[in-house]
CSV table of C-alpha atoms and ligand atoms in Angstrom, one decimal:
chain,number,residue,atom,x,y,z
A,1,MET,CA,101.6,161.2,82.9
A,2,ALA,CA,103.1,159.4,79.9
A,3,ALA,CA,105.2,156.2,80.6
A,4,ARG,CA,108.8,156.9,81.4
A,5,SER,CA,111.7,154.6,81.0
A,6,ALA,CA,113.9,153.6,84.0
A,7,ILE,CA,117.2,151.9,84.5
A,8,LEU,CA,116.1,148.6,86.1
A,9,GLY,CA,119.5,147.1,86.7
A,10,ALA,CA,123.2,147.6,86.1
A,11,GLY,CA,126.4,145.5,85.9
A,12,HIS,CA,130.0,145.8,85.0
A,13,TYR,CA,133.1,143.7,84.3
A,14,VAL,CA,136.8,144.6,84.2
A,15,PRO,CA,139.6,142.3,83.2
A,16,SER,CA,141.8,141.0,86.1
A,17,LYS,CA,145.1,142.3,84.7
A,18,VAL,CA,146.2,145.5,86.4
A,19,VAL,CA,148.7,147.9,84.7
A,20,THR,CA,150.0,150.6,87.0
A,21,ASN,CA,151.5,153.8,85.9
A,22,ASP,CA,154.9,152.5,86.9
A,23,ASP,CA,154.3,149.4,84.6
A,24,LEU,CA,153.6,151.8,81.7
A,25,THR,CA,156.9,153.7,82.3
A,26,LYS,CA,158.7,150.4,81.4
A,27,LEU,CA,157.2,150.7,77.9
A,28,ILE,CA,157.1,154.4,77.7
A,29,PRO,CA,160.2,155.7,79.5
A,30,SER,CA,159.3,159.4,78.9
A,31,THR,CA,156.2,159.3,81.1
A,32,SER,CA,155.9,158.9,84.8
A,33,ASP,CA,153.5,158.0,87.6
A,34,ALA,CA,153.7,161.6,88.9
A,35,TRP,CA,152.8,163.1,85.5
A,36,ILE,CA,149.9,160.8,84.8
A,37,GLN,CA,148.4,161.1,88.3
A,38,GLU,CA,148.8,164.9,88.4
A,39,ARG,CA,147.4,165.5,84.9
A,40,THR,CA,144.6,162.9,84.8
A,41,GLY,CA,144.0,161.3,88.3
A,42,ILE,CA,144.8,157.8,86.8
A,43,ARG,CA,146.7,155.4,89.0
A,44,GLU,CA,146.1,152.1,87.2
A,45,ARG,CA,144.0,150.6,84.5
A,46,ARG,CA,142.8,147.0,83.6
A,47,ILE,CA,143.7,145.3,80.4
A,48,ILE,CA,142.7,142.0,78.8
A,49,GLU,CA,144.7,139.0,80.1
A,50,HIS,CA,145.5,137.7,76.6
A,51,ASP,CA,145.1,138.1,72.9
A,52,GLY,CA,141.7,137.0,71.6
A,53,ILE,CA,139.4,138.8,74.1
A,54,GLY,CA,137.1,141.3,72.3
A,55,ALA,CA,134.7,144.0,73.5
A,56,SER,CA,131.8,141.5,73.2
A,57,ASP,CA,133.6,139.1,75.6
A,58,LEU,CA,133.9,141.8,78.3
A,59,ALA,CA,130.2,142.6,77.7
A,60,VAL,CA,129.0,139.1,78.5
A,61,PRO,CA,129.5,139.2,82.3
A,62,ALA,CA,128.5,142.8,82.5
A,63,ALA,CA,125.3,142.1,80.7
A,64,LYS,CA,124.5,139.0,82.8
A,65,MET,CA,125.0,141.0,86.0
A,66,ALA,CA,122.7,143.9,84.8
A,67,ILE,CA,120.0,141.5,83.7
A,68,GLU,CA,120.1,139.6,87.0
A,69,ARG,CA,120.1,142.8,89.1
A,70,ALA,CA,117.0,143.9,87.1
A,71,GLY,CA,115.3,140.7,88.3
A,72,LEU,CA,115.0,139.5,84.7
A,73,THR,CA,116.4,136.7,82.5
A,74,ILE,CA,118.1,136.8,79.1
A,75,HIS,CA,114.7,135.8,77.5
A,76,ASP,CA,113.1,139.0,78.8
A,77,ILE,CA,115.4,141.3,76.7
A,78,ASP,CA,113.8,142.6,73.5
A,79,ALA,CA,116.8,144.5,72.0
A,80,ILE,CA,120.5,145.1,72.4
A,81,ILE,CA,122.3,148.4,72.0
A,82,PHE,CA,126.1,148.0,72.0
A,83,ALA,CA,128.2,151.1,72.3
A,84,THR,CA,131.9,150.8,71.5
A,85,LEU,CA,134.7,152.5,69.6
A,86,SER,CA,136.7,149.2,69.7
A,87,PRO,CA,134.4,146.6,68.1
A,88,ASP,CA,135.7,143.1,68.0
A,89,LEU,CA,135.6,143.2,64.1
A,90,THR,CA,135.4,146.0,61.5
A,91,PHE,CA,132.0,144.5,60.7
A,92,PRO,CA,129.6,143.1,61.8
A,93,GLY,CA,129.1,145.0,65.0
A,94,SER,CA,129.7,143.7,68.5
A,95,GLY,CA,125.9,143.6,69.3
A,96,VAL,CA,125.3,140.5,67.2
A,97,LEU,CA,128.3,138.8,68.8
A,98,LEU,CA,126.9,139.5,72.2
A,99,GLN,CA,123.4,138.3,71.2
A,100,HIS,CA,125.0,135.0,70.1
A,101,LYS,CA,127.3,134.6,73.1
A,102,LEU,CA,124.4,135.1,75.5
A,103,GLY,CA,122.3,132.6,73.6
A,104,MET,CA,119.5,135.1,73.1
A,105,PRO,CA,116.6,134.7,70.7
A,106,GLN,CA,116.8,136.6,67.4
A,107,ILE,CA,116.3,140.1,68.9
A,108,PRO,CA,117.6,143.2,67.2
A,109,ALA,CA,121.2,144.3,68.0
A,110,LEU,CA,122.2,147.9,67.2
A,111,ASP,CA,125.8,149.1,67.4
A,112,VAL,CA,126.4,152.7,68.4
A,113,ARG,CA,129.7,154.4,67.4
A,114,ASN,CA,129.7,157.6,69.5
A,115,GLN,CA,132.8,157.0,71.5
A,116,CYS,CA,132.8,158.6,75.0
A,117,SER,CA,129.2,159.7,74.5
A,118,GLY,CA,128.1,156.2,73.3
A,119,PHE,CA,126.3,155.4,76.5
A,120,LEU,CA,124.3,158.6,76.5
A,121,TYR,CA,123.4,158.2,72.8
A,122,SER,CA,122.3,154.6,73.6
A,123,LEU,CA,120.2,155.7,76.5
A,124,SER,CA,118.5,158.3,74.3
A,125,VAL,CA,117.5,155.5,71.8
A,126,ALA,CA,116.4,153.0,74.5
A,127,ASP,CA,114.4,155.7,76.3
A,128,ALA,CA,112.5,156.6,73.1
A,129,TRP,CA,111.9,152.9,72.3
A,130,ILE,CA,110.5,152.2,75.8
A,131,ARG,CA,108.3,155.4,75.9
A,132,ALA,CA,107.0,154.6,72.4
A,133,GLY,CA,106.2,151.0,73.5
A,134,VAL,CA,108.4,149.5,70.8
A,135,TYR,CA,110.3,147.3,73.2
A,136,LYS,CA,109.8,146.4,76.9
A,137,HIS,CA,113.4,145.7,78.0
A,138,VAL,CA,116.5,147.1,76.2
A,139,LEU,CA,120.0,146.0,77.2
A,140,ILE,CA,122.6,148.7,76.7
A,141,VAL,CA,126.2,147.7,76.9
A,142,GLY,CA,129.3,150.0,76.7
A,143,ALA,CA,132.4,147.9,76.3
A,144,GLU,CA,135.9,148.6,75.1
A,145,VAL,CA,139.2,146.8,74.5
A,146,HIS,CA,141.6,149.8,74.1
A,147,SER,CA,144.8,148.0,75.1
A,148,THR,CA,145.3,146.4,71.6
A,149,GLY,CA,145.0,149.7,69.9
A,150,LEU,CA,147.4,152.1,71.7
A,151,ASP,CA,150.8,153.4,70.6
A,152,LEU,CA,152.9,152.2,73.5
A,153,SER,CA,156.0,154.2,72.5
A,154,ASP,CA,157.1,157.7,73.5
A,155,ARG,CA,155.3,159.0,70.4
A,156,GLY,CA,151.9,157.9,71.8
A,157,ARG,CA,152.4,158.9,75.4
A,158,ASP,CA,149.8,161.7,75.5
A,159,VAL,CA,147.0,159.2,74.6
A,160,SER,CA,148.1,155.8,75.6
A,161,VAL,CA,148.4,156.5,79.3
A,162,LEU,CA,144.7,157.4,79.4
A,163,PHE,CA,142.8,154.3,78.4
A,164,GLY,CA,141.8,151.0,79.9
A,165,ASP,CA,139.6,148.0,79.1
A,166,GLY,CA,136.2,147.3,80.6
A,167,ALA,CA,132.5,146.9,80.2
A,168,GLY,CA,129.3,148.3,81.8
A,169,ALA,CA,125.7,147.4,81.1
A,170,VAL,CA,122.2,148.5,82.1
A,171,VAL,CA,118.7,147.2,81.4
A,172,VAL,CA,116.2,149.9,80.5
A,173,GLY,CA,112.5,149.2,80.8
A,174,ARG,CA,109.2,150.9,81.7
A,175,SER,CA,109.4,152.8,85.0
A,176,PRO,CA,107.1,151.2,87.6
A,177,ASP,CA,106.6,154.7,89.1
A,178,PRO,CA,105.7,157.6,86.7
A,179,GLU,CA,107.5,160.1,89.0
A,180,ARG,CA,110.7,158.2,88.6
A,181,GLY,CA,113.0,157.1,85.7
A,182,VAL,CA,114.8,158.8,82.9
A,183,LEU,CA,113.6,162.5,83.0
A,184,ASN,CA,115.4,163.3,79.7
A,185,VAL,CA,118.5,162.7,77.7
A,186,VAL,CA,120.1,165.5,75.7
A,187,ILE,CA,122.7,164.6,73.0
A,188,ARG,CA,124.8,166.9,70.7
A,189,SER,CA,127.5,166.7,68.1
A,190,ASP,CA,129.9,169.0,66.2
A,191,GLY,CA,132.1,167.4,63.5
A,192,VAL,CA,134.4,170.5,63.5
A,193,GLY,CA,136.4,168.4,66.0
A,194,ALA,CA,136.4,165.1,64.0
A,195,HIS,CA,140.1,165.3,63.3
A,196,ASP,CA,141.2,166.5,66.7
A,197,LEU,CA,140.4,163.1,68.3
A,198,MET,CA,140.5,160.1,65.9
A,199,VAL,CA,142.0,156.9,64.6
A,200,GLU,CA,142.6,157.6,60.9
A,201,CYS,CA,143.5,154.2,59.4
A,202,PRO,CA,142.4,151.7,58.1
A,203,ALA,CA,139.9,153.9,56.2
A,204,SER,CA,137.5,153.2,53.4
A,205,LYS,CA,138.6,156.4,51.6
A,206,TYR,CA,142.0,154.9,50.9
A,207,MET,CA,142.9,152.2,48.4
A,208,PRO,CA,144.1,150.0,50.0
A,209,ARG,CA,142.6,150.8,53.4
A,210,ILE,CA,145.8,150.0,55.2
A,211,THR,CA,149.5,150.1,54.0
A,212,LYS,CA,152.9,149.5,55.7
A,213,GLU,CA,153.5,153.3,55.4
A,214,MET,CA,150.4,154.1,57.4
A,215,ILE,CA,151.5,151.7,60.1
A,216,ASP,CA,155.1,153.1,60.1
A,217,GLU,CA,153.8,156.6,60.3
A,218,GLY,CA,151.6,155.7,63.3
A,219,ARG,CA,148.3,156.6,61.5
A,220,ILE,CA,146.7,153.5,63.0
A,221,TRP,CA,146.9,154.9,66.5
A,222,PRO,CA,144.5,157.3,68.2
A,223,LYS,CA,145.6,161.0,67.8
A,224,MET,CA,144.3,163.7,70.1
A,225,ASN,CA,144.6,167.5,70.4
A,226,GLY,CA,144.4,167.2,74.2
A,227,LYS,CA,144.3,170.8,75.1
A,228,LEU,CA,141.5,171.5,72.6
A,229,VAL,CA,139.5,168.5,73.8
A,230,PHE,CA,140.0,169.6,77.4
A,231,ARG,CA,138.6,173.1,76.6
A,232,TRP,CA,135.6,171.7,74.7
A,233,ALA,CA,134.8,169.1,77.4
A,234,THR,CA,134.9,171.7,80.2
A,235,GLU,CA,132.7,174.0,78.3
A,236,LYS,CA,130.2,171.6,76.7
A,237,MET,CA,129.6,169.2,79.7
A,238,PRO,CA,128.3,172.0,82.0
A,239,GLU,CA,126.3,173.5,79.2
A,240,VAL,CA,124.5,170.3,78.3
A,241,ALA,CA,124.1,169.4,82.0
A,242,ILE,CA,122.3,172.7,82.6
A,243,GLU,CA,120.1,172.1,79.6
A,244,SER,CA,119.2,168.6,80.8
A,245,MET,CA,118.5,169.8,84.3
A,246,GLU,CA,116.3,172.7,83.0
A,247,LYS,CA,114.3,170.3,80.8
A,248,ALA,CA,113.9,168.0,83.7
A,249,GLY,CA,112.7,170.8,85.9
A,250,VAL,CA,115.4,170.3,88.6
A,251,ASN,CA,118.2,172.5,89.7
A,252,VAL,CA,121.7,171.7,90.7
A,253,ASP,CA,120.8,171.5,94.5
A,254,ASP,CA,118.5,168.6,93.6
A,255,ILE,CA,121.3,166.5,92.2
A,256,ASP,CA,122.3,163.8,94.7
A,257,LEU,CA,124.9,162.1,92.6
A,258,PHE,CA,126.9,163.1,89.5
A,259,ILE,CA,128.2,160.2,87.4
A,260,PRO,CA,130.3,161.8,84.6
A,261,HIS,CA,132.2,160.2,81.8
A,262,GLN,CA,135.8,159.4,83.0
A,263,ALA,CA,138.3,161.0,80.6
A,264,ASN,CA,140.2,163.0,83.1
A,265,MET,CA,139.6,163.6,86.8
A,266,ARG,CA,140.5,167.2,86.3
A,267,ILE,CA,137.8,167.6,83.7
A,268,ASN,CA,135.2,166.2,86.1
A,269,GLN,CA,136.4,168.3,89.0
A,270,PHE,CA,136.3,171.4,86.8
A,271,VAL,CA,132.8,170.6,85.4
A,272,ALA,CA,131.5,170.0,88.9
A,273,MET,CA,133.0,173.3,90.1
A,274,LYS,CA,131.4,175.2,87.2
A,275,LEU,CA,128.0,173.5,88.0
A,276,ASN,CA,128.5,174.1,91.7
A,277,ILE,CA,128.2,170.4,92.5
A,278,PRO,CA,130.2,169.5,95.7
A,279,GLN,CA,133.1,167.1,95.0
A,280,GLU,CA,131.7,164.4,97.4
A,281,LYS,CA,128.7,164.0,95.0
A,282,ILE,CA,131.0,163.0,92.0
A,283,VAL,CA,131.5,159.4,91.1
A,284,HIS,CA,135.1,158.6,90.0
A,285,ASN,CA,136.5,155.3,88.7
A,286,ILE,CA,139.2,156.8,86.4
A,287,ASP,CA,141.8,156.3,89.1
A,288,ARG,CA,141.4,152.5,89.0
A,289,TYR,CA,140.3,151.9,85.4
A,290,GLY,CA,141.4,154.9,83.2
A,291,ASN,CA,139.1,156.0,80.4
A,292,THR,CA,137.0,153.0,79.5
A,293,THR,CA,135.0,155.3,77.0
A,294,ALA,CA,131.5,153.9,76.4
A,295,ALA,CA,131.8,151.9,79.6
A,296,THR,CA,132.6,154.6,82.1
A,297,ILE,CA,129.1,155.8,83.0
A,298,PRO,CA,127.5,152.3,83.2
A,299,ILE,CA,130.4,151.1,85.3
A,300,GLY,CA,129.9,154.1,87.5
A,301,ILE,CA,126.2,153.3,87.9
A,302,SER,CA,126.9,149.6,88.6
A,303,GLU,CA,129.6,150.4,91.2
A,304,SER,CA,127.5,153.1,92.9
A,305,LEU,CA,124.6,150.6,93.2
A,306,GLY,CA,126.9,147.9,94.6
A,307,GLU,CA,128.3,150.3,97.2
A,308,GLY,CA,124.8,151.5,98.2
A,309,ARG,CA,125.7,155.0,97.1
A,310,LEU,CA,122.9,155.1,94.6
A,311,LYS,CA,119.5,154.7,96.2
A,312,PRO,CA,115.9,154.9,95.2
A,313,GLY,CA,114.5,158.5,95.1
A,314,MET,CA,117.9,160.1,94.3
A,315,THR,CA,118.2,162.5,91.4
A,316,VAL,CA,121.2,161.6,89.3
A,317,LEU,CA,123.1,163.5,86.6
A,318,PHE,CA,125.1,161.9,83.8
A,319,ALA,CA,127.3,163.9,81.5
A,320,GLY,CA,130.0,163.1,78.9
A,321,PHE,CA,132.1,164.4,76.1
A,322,GLY,CA,134.2,162.7,73.5
A,323,ALA,CA,135.4,162.1,70.0
A,324,GLY,CA,133.3,163.5,67.1
A,325,PHE,CA,132.9,165.8,68.9
A,326,THR,CA,129.9,164.3,70.6
A,327,TRP,CA,128.5,165.1,74.1
A,328,GLY,CA,125.4,164.7,76.2
A,329,ALA,CA,123.7,164.7,79.6
A,330,SER,CA,120.8,163.0,81.3
A,331,VAL,CA,118.9,163.4,84.5
A,332,VAL,CA,117.4,160.3,86.1
A,333,ARG,CA,115.2,160.1,89.2
A,334,TRP,CA,116.2,156.7,90.6
B,401,LIG,N1,153.9,161.7,80.2
B,401,LIG,C1,154.7,162.7,80.3
B,401,LIG,N2,154.6,163.9,79.6
B,401,LIG,C2,153.6,164.0,78.7
B,401,LIG,C3,152.7,163.0,78.5
B,401,LIG,C4,152.9,161.8,79.3
B,401,LIG,N3,152.0,160.7,79.1
B,401,LIG,N4,151.8,163.4,77.6
B,401,LIG,C5,152.2,164.6,77.2
B,401,LIG,N5,153.3,165.0,77.9
B,401,LIG,C6,154.0,166.3,77.9
B,401,LIG,C7,153.7,167.1,76.6
B,401,LIG,O1,154.5,166.7,75.6
B,401,LIG,C8,154.0,168.5,77.1
B,401,LIG,O2,155.4,168.6,77.1
B,401,LIG,P1,156.1,170.1,76.7
B,401,LIG,O3,155.5,171.0,77.7
B,401,LIG,O4,157.5,169.8,76.7
B,401,LIG,O5,155.6,170.3,75.3
B,401,LIG,C9,153.6,168.5,78.5
B,401,LIG,O6,153.5,167.1,78.9
B,401,LIG,C10,152.2,169.1,78.7
B,401,LIG,O7,151.3,168.5,77.8
B,401,LIG,P2,149.9,169.0,77.6
B,401,LIG,O8,149.2,168.3,76.5
B,401,LIG,O9,149.9,170.5,77.7
B,401,LIG,O10,149.2,168.4,79.0
B,401,LIG,P3,147.8,168.7,79.6
B,401,LIG,O11,147.9,169.3,80.9
B,401,LIG,O12,146.9,169.3,78.5
B,401,LIG,O13,147.3,167.2,79.8
B,401,LIG,C11,145.9,165.6,78.7
B,401,LIG,C12,147.2,166.3,78.7
B,401,LIG,C13,145.8,164.8,80.0
B,401,LIG,C14,145.8,164.6,77.6
B,401,LIG,C15,144.7,166.6,78.7
B,401,LIG,O14,144.9,167.5,77.7
B,401,LIG,C16,143.4,166.0,78.6
B,401,LIG,O15,142.9,165.3,79.5
B,401,LIG,N6,142.7,166.2,77.5
B,401,LIG,C17,141.3,165.7,77.3
B,401,LIG,C18,141.2,164.2,77.1
B,401,LIG,C19,139.8,163.9,76.8
B,401,LIG,O16,138.8,164.4,77.3
B,401,LIG,N7,139.6,163.0,75.8
B,401,LIG,C20,138.2,162.8,75.4
B,401,LIG,C21,137.8,161.4,75.6
B,401,LIG,S1,138.7,160.3,74.6
B,401,LIG,C22,137.5,159.7,73.5
B,401,LIG,O17,136.5,160.2,73.2
B,401,LIG,C23,138.0,158.6,72.6
């Protein structure tokens, strides 16, 4: 059998500052703990302790933890894939910042801009690199600093209550056992939804890219057609999960653990119900961290490993949906 890739280690990091739903209501009086919990399952989220901390800074401890848990050192990593919608700078990408902060040799650093599907897109690239023998060990990081980019006024309440800061990382390498590892990754997109979940400005199509009017009109903040995104997510996540399971030759009863993207607890419960996956097999962290976008799935992997919930031999399903629209799923035999 051809070589497979496998996730050899996982790590995560979240900032220490906790913002509860009640804390948010002091800034956004028209929301409430009851509304947020009932509609999303979120109780609290973490945010950076002070100005000046970027996505690459959160990525450093997560990456170190993943590399250590893989039994490797920084010098064993051949390439970085950095997934984020909140890069430290407009350019260059956060991957090179991480490479430098970790003191790594001059390995390639690729940034992936696929929002909530960023981890699954990154896994697809890393899996192909490993199977083709291009690289031996690929570090994937999903890291986000959302808290500096949210409209914390009544106008932005539908989006701003959802997001939190955090980072998750995995090391992907050749599977030591051909029966185990990444069985497949399926990724999809449809730009029909591009304007239903986006941050519009600054934008290269405008001269200048940013103006005071754009700021005053709130066009610098994320905008979301929540109901439409909810509908798409609950349709596309089960669809792509079924495709991934079929391609992997497993059925839903074989799935021991379901680690979905964390956009809304209700979306995940709905998806699990449609797939017939019992609730106790779903991994949640949205209640504690909110939506950490590209970081949600690797944080879920890292926490599940730490808790002893994810064990060798298990068949694990990942699925996610987000801006773009983009979505994907993967089946991994641990
Ligand atoms: N607090 C209080 N009330 C609110 C809030 C809030 N934070 N936000 C919206 N409301 C109000 C609305 O204005 C509306 O009021 P109205 O009935 O007077 O008009 C009411 O609550 C209901 O609003 P809905 O939008 O219908 O609420 P819904 O049940 O759809 O929940 C939510 C909103 C949680 C955003 C949901 O639509 C959702 O989860 N959507 C998908 C999110 C998602 O998956 N995003 C993708 C990932 S993000 C990424 O990729 C970057």
